[in-house]
PDB file of N, CA and C in Angstrom:
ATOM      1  N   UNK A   1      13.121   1.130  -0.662  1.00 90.00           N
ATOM      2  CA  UNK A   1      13.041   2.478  -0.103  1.00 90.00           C
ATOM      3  C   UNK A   1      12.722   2.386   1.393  1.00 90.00           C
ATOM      4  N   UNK A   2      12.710   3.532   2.149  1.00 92.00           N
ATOM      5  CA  UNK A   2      12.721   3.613   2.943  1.00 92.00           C
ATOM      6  C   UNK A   2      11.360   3.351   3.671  1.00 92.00           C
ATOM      7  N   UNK A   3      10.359   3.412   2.568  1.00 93.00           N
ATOM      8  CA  UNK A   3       8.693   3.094   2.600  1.00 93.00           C
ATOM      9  C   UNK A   3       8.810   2.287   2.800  1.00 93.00           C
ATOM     10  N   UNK A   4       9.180   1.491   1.983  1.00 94.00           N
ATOM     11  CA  UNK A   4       8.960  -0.268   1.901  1.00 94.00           C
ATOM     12  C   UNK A   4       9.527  -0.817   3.084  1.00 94.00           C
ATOM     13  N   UNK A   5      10.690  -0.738   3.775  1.00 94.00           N
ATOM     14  CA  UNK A   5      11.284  -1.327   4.962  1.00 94.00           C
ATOM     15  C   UNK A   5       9.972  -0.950   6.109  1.00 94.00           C
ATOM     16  N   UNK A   6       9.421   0.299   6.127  1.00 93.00           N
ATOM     17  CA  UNK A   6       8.724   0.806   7.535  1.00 93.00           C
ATOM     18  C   UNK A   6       7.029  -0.215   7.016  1.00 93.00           C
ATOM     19  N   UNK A   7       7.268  -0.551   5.658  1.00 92.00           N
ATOM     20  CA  UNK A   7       5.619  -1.435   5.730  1.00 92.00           C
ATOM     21  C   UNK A   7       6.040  -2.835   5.865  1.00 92.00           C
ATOM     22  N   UNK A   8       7.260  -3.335   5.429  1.00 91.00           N
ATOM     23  CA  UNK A   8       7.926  -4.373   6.204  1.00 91.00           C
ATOM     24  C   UNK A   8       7.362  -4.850   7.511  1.00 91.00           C
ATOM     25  N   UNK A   9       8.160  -3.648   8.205  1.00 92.00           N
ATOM     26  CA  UNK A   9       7.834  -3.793   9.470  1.00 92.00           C
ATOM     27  C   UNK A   9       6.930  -3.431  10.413  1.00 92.00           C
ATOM     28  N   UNK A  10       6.058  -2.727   9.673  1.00 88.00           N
ATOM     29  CA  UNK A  10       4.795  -2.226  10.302  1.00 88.00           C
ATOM     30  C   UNK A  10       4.805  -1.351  11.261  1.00 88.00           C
ATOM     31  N   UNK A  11       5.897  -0.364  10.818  1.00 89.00           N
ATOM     32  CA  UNK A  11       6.437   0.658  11.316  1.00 89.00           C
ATOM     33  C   UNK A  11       5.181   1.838  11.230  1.00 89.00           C
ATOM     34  N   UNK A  12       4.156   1.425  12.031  1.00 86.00           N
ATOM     35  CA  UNK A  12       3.081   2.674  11.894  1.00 86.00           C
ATOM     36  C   UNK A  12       3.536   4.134  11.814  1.00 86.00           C
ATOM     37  N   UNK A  13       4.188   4.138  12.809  1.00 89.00           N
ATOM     38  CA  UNK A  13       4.821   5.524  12.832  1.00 89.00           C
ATOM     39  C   UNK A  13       5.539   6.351  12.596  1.00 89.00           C
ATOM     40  N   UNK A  14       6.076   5.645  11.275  1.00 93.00           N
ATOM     41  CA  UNK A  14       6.798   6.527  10.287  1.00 93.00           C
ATOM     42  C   UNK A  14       6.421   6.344   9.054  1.00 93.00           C
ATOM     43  N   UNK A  15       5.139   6.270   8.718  1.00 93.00           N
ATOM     44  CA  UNK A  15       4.740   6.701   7.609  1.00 93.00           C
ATOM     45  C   UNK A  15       4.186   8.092   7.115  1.00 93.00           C
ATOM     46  N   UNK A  16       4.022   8.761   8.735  1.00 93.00           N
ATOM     47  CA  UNK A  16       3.147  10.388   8.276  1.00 93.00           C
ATOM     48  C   UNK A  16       4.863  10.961   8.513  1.00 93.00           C
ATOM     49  N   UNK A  17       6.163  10.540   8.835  1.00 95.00           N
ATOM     50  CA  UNK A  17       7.446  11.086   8.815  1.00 95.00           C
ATOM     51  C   UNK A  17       7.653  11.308   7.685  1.00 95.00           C
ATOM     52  N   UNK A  18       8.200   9.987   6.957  1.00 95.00           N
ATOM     53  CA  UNK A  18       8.195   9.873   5.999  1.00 95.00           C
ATOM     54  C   UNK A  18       7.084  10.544   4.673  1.00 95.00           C
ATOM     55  N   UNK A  19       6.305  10.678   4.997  1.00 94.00           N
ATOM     56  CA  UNK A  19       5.388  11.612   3.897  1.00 94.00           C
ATOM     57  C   UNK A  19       5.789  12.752   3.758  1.00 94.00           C
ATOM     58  N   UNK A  20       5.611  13.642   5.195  1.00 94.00           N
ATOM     59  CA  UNK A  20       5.933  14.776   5.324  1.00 94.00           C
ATOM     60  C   UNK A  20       7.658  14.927   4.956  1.00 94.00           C
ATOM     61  N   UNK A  21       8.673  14.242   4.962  1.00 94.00           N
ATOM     62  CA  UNK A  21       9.603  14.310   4.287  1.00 94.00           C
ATOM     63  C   UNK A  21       9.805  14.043   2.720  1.00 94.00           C
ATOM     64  N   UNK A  22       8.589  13.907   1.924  1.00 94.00           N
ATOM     65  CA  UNK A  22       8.254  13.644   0.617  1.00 94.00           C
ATOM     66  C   UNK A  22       8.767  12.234   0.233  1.00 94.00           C
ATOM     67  N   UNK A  23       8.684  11.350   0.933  1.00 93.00           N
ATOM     68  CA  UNK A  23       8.503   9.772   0.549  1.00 93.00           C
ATOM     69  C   UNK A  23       7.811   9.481  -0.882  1.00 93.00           C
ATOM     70  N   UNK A  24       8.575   8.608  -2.007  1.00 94.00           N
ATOM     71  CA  UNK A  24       7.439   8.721  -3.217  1.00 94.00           C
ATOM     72  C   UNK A  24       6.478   7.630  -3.022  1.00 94.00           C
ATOM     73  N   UNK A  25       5.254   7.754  -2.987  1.00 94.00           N
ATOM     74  CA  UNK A  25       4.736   6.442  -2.885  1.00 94.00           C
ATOM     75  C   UNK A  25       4.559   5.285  -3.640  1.00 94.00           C
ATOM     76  N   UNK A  26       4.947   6.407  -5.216  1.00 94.00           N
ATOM     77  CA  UNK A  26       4.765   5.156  -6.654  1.00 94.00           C
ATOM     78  C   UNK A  26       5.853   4.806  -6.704  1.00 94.00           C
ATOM     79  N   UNK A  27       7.410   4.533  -5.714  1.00 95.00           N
ATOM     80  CA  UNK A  27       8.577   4.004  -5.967  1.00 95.00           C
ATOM     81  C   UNK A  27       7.926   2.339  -5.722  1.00 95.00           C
ATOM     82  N   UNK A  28       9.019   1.417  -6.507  1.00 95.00           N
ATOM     83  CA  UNK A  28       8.523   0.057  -6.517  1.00 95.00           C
ATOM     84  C   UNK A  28      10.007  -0.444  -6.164  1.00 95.00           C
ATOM     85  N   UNK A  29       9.913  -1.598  -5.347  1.00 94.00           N
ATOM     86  CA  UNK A  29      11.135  -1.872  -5.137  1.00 94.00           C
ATOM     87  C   UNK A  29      11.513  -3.227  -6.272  1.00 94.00           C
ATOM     88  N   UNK A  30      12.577  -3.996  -6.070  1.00 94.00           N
ATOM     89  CA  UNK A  30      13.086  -4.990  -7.110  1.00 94.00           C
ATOM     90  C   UNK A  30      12.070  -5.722  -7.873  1.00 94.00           C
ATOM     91  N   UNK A  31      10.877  -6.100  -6.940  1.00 94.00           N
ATOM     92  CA  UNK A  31      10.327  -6.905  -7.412  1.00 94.00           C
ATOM     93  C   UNK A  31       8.682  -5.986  -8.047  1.00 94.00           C
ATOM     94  N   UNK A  32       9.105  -4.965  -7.999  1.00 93.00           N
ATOM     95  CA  UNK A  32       8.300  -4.084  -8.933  1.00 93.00           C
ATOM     96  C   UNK A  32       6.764  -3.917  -8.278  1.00 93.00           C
ATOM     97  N   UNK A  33       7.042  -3.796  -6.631  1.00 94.00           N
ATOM     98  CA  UNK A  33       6.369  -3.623  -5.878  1.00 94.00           C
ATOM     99  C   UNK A  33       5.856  -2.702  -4.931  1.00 94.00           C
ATOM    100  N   UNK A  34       5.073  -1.600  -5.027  1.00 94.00           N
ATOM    101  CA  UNK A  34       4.830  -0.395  -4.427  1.00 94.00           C
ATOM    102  C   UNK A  34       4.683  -0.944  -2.806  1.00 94.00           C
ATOM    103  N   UNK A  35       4.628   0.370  -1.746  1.00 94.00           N
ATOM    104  CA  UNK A  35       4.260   0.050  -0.573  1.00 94.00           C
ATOM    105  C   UNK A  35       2.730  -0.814  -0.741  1.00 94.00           C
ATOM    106  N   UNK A  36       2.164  -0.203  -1.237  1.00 93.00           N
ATOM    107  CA  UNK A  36       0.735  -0.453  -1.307  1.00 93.00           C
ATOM    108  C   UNK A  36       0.273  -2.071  -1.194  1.00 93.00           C
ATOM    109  N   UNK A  37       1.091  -2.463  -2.453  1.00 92.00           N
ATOM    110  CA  UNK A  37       1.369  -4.005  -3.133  1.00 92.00           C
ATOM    111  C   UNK A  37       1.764  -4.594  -1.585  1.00 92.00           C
ATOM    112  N   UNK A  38       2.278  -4.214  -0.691  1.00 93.00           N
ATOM    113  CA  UNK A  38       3.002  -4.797   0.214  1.00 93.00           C
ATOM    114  C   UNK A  38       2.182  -4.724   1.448  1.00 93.00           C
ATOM    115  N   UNK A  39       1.507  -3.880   1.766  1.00 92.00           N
ATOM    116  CA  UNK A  39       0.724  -3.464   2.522  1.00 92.00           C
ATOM    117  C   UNK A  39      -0.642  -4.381   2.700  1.00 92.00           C
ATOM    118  N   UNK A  40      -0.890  -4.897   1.280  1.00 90.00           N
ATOM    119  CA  UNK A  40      -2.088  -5.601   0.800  1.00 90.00           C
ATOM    120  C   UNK A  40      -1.645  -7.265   1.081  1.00 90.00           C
ATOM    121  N   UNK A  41      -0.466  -7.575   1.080  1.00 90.00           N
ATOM    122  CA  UNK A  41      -0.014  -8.864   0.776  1.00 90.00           C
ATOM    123  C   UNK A  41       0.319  -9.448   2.399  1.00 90.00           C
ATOM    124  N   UNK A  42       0.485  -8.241   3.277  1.00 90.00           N
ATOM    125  CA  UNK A  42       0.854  -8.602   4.110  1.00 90.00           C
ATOM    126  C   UNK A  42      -0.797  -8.603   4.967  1.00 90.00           C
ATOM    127  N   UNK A  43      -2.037  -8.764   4.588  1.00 88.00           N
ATOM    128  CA  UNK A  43      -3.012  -7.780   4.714  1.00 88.00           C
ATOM    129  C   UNK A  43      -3.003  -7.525   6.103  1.00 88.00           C
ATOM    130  N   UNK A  44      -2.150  -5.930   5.986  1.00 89.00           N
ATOM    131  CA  UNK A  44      -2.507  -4.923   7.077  1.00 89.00           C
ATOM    132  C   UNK A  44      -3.045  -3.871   7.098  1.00 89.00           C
ATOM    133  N   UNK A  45      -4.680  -4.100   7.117  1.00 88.00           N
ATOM    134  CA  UNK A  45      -5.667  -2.968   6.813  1.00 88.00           C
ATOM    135  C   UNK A  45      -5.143  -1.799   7.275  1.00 88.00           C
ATOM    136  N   UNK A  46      -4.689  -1.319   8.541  1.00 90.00           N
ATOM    137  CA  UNK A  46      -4.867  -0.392   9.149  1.00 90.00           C
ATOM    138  C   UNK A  46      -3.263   0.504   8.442  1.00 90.00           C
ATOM    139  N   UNK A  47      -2.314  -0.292   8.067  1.00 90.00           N
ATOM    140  CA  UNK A  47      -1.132   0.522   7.392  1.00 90.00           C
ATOM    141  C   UNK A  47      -1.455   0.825   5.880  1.00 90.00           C
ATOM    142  N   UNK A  48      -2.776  -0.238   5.179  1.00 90.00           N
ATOM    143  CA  UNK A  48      -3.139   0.098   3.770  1.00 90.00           C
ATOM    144  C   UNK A  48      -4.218   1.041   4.087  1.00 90.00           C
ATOM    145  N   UNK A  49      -4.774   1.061   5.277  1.00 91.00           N
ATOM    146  CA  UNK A  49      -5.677   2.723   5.070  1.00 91.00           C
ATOM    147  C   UNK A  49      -4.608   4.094   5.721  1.00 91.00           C
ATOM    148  N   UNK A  50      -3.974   4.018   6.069  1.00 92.00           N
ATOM    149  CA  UNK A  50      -2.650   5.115   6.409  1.00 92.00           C
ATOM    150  C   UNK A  50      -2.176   5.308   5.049  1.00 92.00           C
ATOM    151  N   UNK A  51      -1.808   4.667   4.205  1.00 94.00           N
ATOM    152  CA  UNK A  51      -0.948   4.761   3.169  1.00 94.00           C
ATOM    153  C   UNK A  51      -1.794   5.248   2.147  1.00 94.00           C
ATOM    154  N   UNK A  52      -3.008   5.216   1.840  1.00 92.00           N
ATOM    155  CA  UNK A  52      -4.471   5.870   1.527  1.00 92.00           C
ATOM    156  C   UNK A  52      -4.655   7.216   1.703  1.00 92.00           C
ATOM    157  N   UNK A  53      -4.428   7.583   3.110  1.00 93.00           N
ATOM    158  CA  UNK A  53      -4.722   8.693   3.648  1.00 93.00           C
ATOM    159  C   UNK A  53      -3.608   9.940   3.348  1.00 93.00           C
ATOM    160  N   UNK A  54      -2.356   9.259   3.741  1.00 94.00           N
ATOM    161  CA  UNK A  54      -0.832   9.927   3.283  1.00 94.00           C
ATOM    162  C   UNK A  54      -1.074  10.708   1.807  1.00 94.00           C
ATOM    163  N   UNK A  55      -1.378  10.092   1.092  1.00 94.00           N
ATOM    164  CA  UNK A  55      -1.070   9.901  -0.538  1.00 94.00           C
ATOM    165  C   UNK A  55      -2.047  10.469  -1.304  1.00 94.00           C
ATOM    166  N   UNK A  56      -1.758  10.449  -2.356  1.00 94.00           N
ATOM    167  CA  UNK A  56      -3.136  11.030  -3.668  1.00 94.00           C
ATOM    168  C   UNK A  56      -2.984  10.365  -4.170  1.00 94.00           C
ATOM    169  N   UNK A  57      -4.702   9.982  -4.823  1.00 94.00           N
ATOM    170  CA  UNK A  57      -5.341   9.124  -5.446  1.00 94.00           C
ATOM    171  C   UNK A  57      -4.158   8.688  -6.488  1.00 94.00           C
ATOM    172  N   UNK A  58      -3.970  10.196  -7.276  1.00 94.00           N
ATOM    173  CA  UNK A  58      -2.833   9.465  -8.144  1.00 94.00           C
ATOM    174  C   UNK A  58      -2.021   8.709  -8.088  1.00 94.00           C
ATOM    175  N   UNK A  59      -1.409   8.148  -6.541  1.00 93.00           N
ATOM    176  CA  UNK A  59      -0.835   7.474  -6.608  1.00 93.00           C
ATOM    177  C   UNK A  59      -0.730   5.817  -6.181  1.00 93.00           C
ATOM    178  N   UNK A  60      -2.244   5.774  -6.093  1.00 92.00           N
ATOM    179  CA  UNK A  60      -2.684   4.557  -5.949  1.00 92.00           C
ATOM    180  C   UNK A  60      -2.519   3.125  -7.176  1.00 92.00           C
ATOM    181  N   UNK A  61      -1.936   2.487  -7.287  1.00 91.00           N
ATOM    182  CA  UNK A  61      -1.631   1.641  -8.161  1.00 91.00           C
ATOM    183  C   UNK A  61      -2.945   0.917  -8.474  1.00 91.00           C
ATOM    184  N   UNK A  62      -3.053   1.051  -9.920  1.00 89.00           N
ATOM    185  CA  UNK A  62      -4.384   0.905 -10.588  1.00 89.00           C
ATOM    186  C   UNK A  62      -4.745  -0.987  -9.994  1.00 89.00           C
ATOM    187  N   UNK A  63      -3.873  -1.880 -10.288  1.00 87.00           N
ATOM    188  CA  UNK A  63      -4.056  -3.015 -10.640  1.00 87.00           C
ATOM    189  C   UNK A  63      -4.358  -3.568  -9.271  1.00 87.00           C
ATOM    190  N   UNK A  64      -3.985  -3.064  -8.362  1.00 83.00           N
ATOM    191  CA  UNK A  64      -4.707  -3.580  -7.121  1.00 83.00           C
ATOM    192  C   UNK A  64      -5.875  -3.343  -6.815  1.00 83.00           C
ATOM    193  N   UNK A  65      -6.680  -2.373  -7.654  1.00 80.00           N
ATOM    194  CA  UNK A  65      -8.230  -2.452  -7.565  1.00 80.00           C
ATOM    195  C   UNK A  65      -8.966  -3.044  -8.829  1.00 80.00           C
ATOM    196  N   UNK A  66      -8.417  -4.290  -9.562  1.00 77.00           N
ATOM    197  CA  UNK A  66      -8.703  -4.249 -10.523  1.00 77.00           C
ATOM    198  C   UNK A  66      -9.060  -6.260  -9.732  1.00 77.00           C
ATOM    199  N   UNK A  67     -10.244  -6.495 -10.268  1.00 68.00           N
ATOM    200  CA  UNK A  67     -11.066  -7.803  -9.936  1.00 68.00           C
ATOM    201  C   UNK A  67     -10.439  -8.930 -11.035  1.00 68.00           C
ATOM    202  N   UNK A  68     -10.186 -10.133 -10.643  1.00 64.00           N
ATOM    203  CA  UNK A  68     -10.145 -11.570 -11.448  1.00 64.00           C
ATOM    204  C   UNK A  68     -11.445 -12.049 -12.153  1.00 64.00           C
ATOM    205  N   UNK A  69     -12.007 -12.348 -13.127  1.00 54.00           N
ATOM    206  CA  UNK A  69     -12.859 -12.928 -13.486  1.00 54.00           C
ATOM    207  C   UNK A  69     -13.272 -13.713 -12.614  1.00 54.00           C
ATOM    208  N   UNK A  70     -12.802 -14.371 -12.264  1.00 58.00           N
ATOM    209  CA  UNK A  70     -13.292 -15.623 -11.272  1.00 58.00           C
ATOM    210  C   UNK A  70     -13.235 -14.941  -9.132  1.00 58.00           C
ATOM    211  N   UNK A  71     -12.986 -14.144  -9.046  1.00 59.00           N
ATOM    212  CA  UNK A  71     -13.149 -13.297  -7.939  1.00 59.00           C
ATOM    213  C   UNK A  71     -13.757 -12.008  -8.544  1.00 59.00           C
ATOM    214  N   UNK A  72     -14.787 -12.107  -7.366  1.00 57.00           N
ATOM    215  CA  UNK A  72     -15.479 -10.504  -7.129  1.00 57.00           C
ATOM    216  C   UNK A  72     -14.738  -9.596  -6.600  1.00 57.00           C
ATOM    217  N   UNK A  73     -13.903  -9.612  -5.882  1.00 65.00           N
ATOM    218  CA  UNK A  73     -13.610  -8.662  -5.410  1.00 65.00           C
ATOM    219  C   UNK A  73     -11.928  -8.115  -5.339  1.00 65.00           C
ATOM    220  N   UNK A  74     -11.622  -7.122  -5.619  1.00 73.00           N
ATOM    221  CA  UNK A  74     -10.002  -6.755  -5.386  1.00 73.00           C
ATOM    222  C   UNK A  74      -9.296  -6.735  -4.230  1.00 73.00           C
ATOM    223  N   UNK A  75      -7.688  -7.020  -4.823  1.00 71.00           N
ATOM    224  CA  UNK A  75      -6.914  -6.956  -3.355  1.00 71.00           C
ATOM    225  C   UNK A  75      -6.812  -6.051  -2.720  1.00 71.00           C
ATOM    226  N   UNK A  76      -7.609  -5.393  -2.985  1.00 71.00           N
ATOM    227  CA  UNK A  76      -7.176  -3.974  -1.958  1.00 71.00           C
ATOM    228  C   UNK A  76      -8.941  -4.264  -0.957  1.00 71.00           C
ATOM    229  N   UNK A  77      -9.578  -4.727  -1.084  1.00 74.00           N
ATOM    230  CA  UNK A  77     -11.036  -5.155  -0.761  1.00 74.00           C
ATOM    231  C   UNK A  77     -10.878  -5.979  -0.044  1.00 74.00           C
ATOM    232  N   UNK A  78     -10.143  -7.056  -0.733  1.00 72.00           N
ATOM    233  CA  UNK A  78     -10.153  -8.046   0.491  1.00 72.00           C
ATOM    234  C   UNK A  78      -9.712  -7.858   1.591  1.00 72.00           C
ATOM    235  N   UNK A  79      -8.730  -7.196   1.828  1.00 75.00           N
ATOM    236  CA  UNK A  79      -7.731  -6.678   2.981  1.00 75.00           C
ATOM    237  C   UNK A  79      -8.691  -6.065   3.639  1.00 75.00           C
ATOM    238  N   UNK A  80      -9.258  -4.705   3.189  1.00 73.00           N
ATOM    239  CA  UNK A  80      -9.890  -3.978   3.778  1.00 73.00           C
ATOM    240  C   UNK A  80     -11.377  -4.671   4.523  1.00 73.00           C
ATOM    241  N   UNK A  81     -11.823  -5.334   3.815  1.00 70.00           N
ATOM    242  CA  UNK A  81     -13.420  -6.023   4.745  1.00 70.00           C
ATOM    243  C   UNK A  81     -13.078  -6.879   5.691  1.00 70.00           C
ATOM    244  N   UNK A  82     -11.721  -7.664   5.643  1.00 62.00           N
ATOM    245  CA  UNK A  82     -11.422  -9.168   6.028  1.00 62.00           C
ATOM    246  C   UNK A  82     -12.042  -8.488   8.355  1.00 62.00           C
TER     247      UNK A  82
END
């Protein structure tokens, strides 16, 4: 989607475009990957707290706040404190 290319590229400034043009945020691309997922992997705090802000809770993908037994803390955590 068109999400996913602008978190690609860290296209800050078309993510409040794209919202306001009703962007879905729970679309996943091939590899069954939300912006979010991508946002986190690439860890770019400042486009995973935009993409936070854009969006409703609802559409926050559960499993990225969800901890490893053997890690304390989630990927969405790590990004964000690093």
């Amino acid at each position: 989607t068109l999400l996913h290319v602008a978190i690609k590229q860290g296209a800050h400034f078309a993510l409040a475009l794209l919202a306001k043009r009703g962007c879905q945020f729970t679309a996943v691309n091939l590899q069954k990957k939300t912006a979010f997922h991508l946002a986190v992997f690439q860890e770019d705090d400042d486009l995973l707290k935009r993409l936070f802000k854009l969006s409703r809770p609802v559409d926050w993908p559960r499993d990225l706040f969800q901890t490893k037994q053997q890690d304390s803390q989630s990927a969405i955590s790590k990004v964000l404190v690093k």
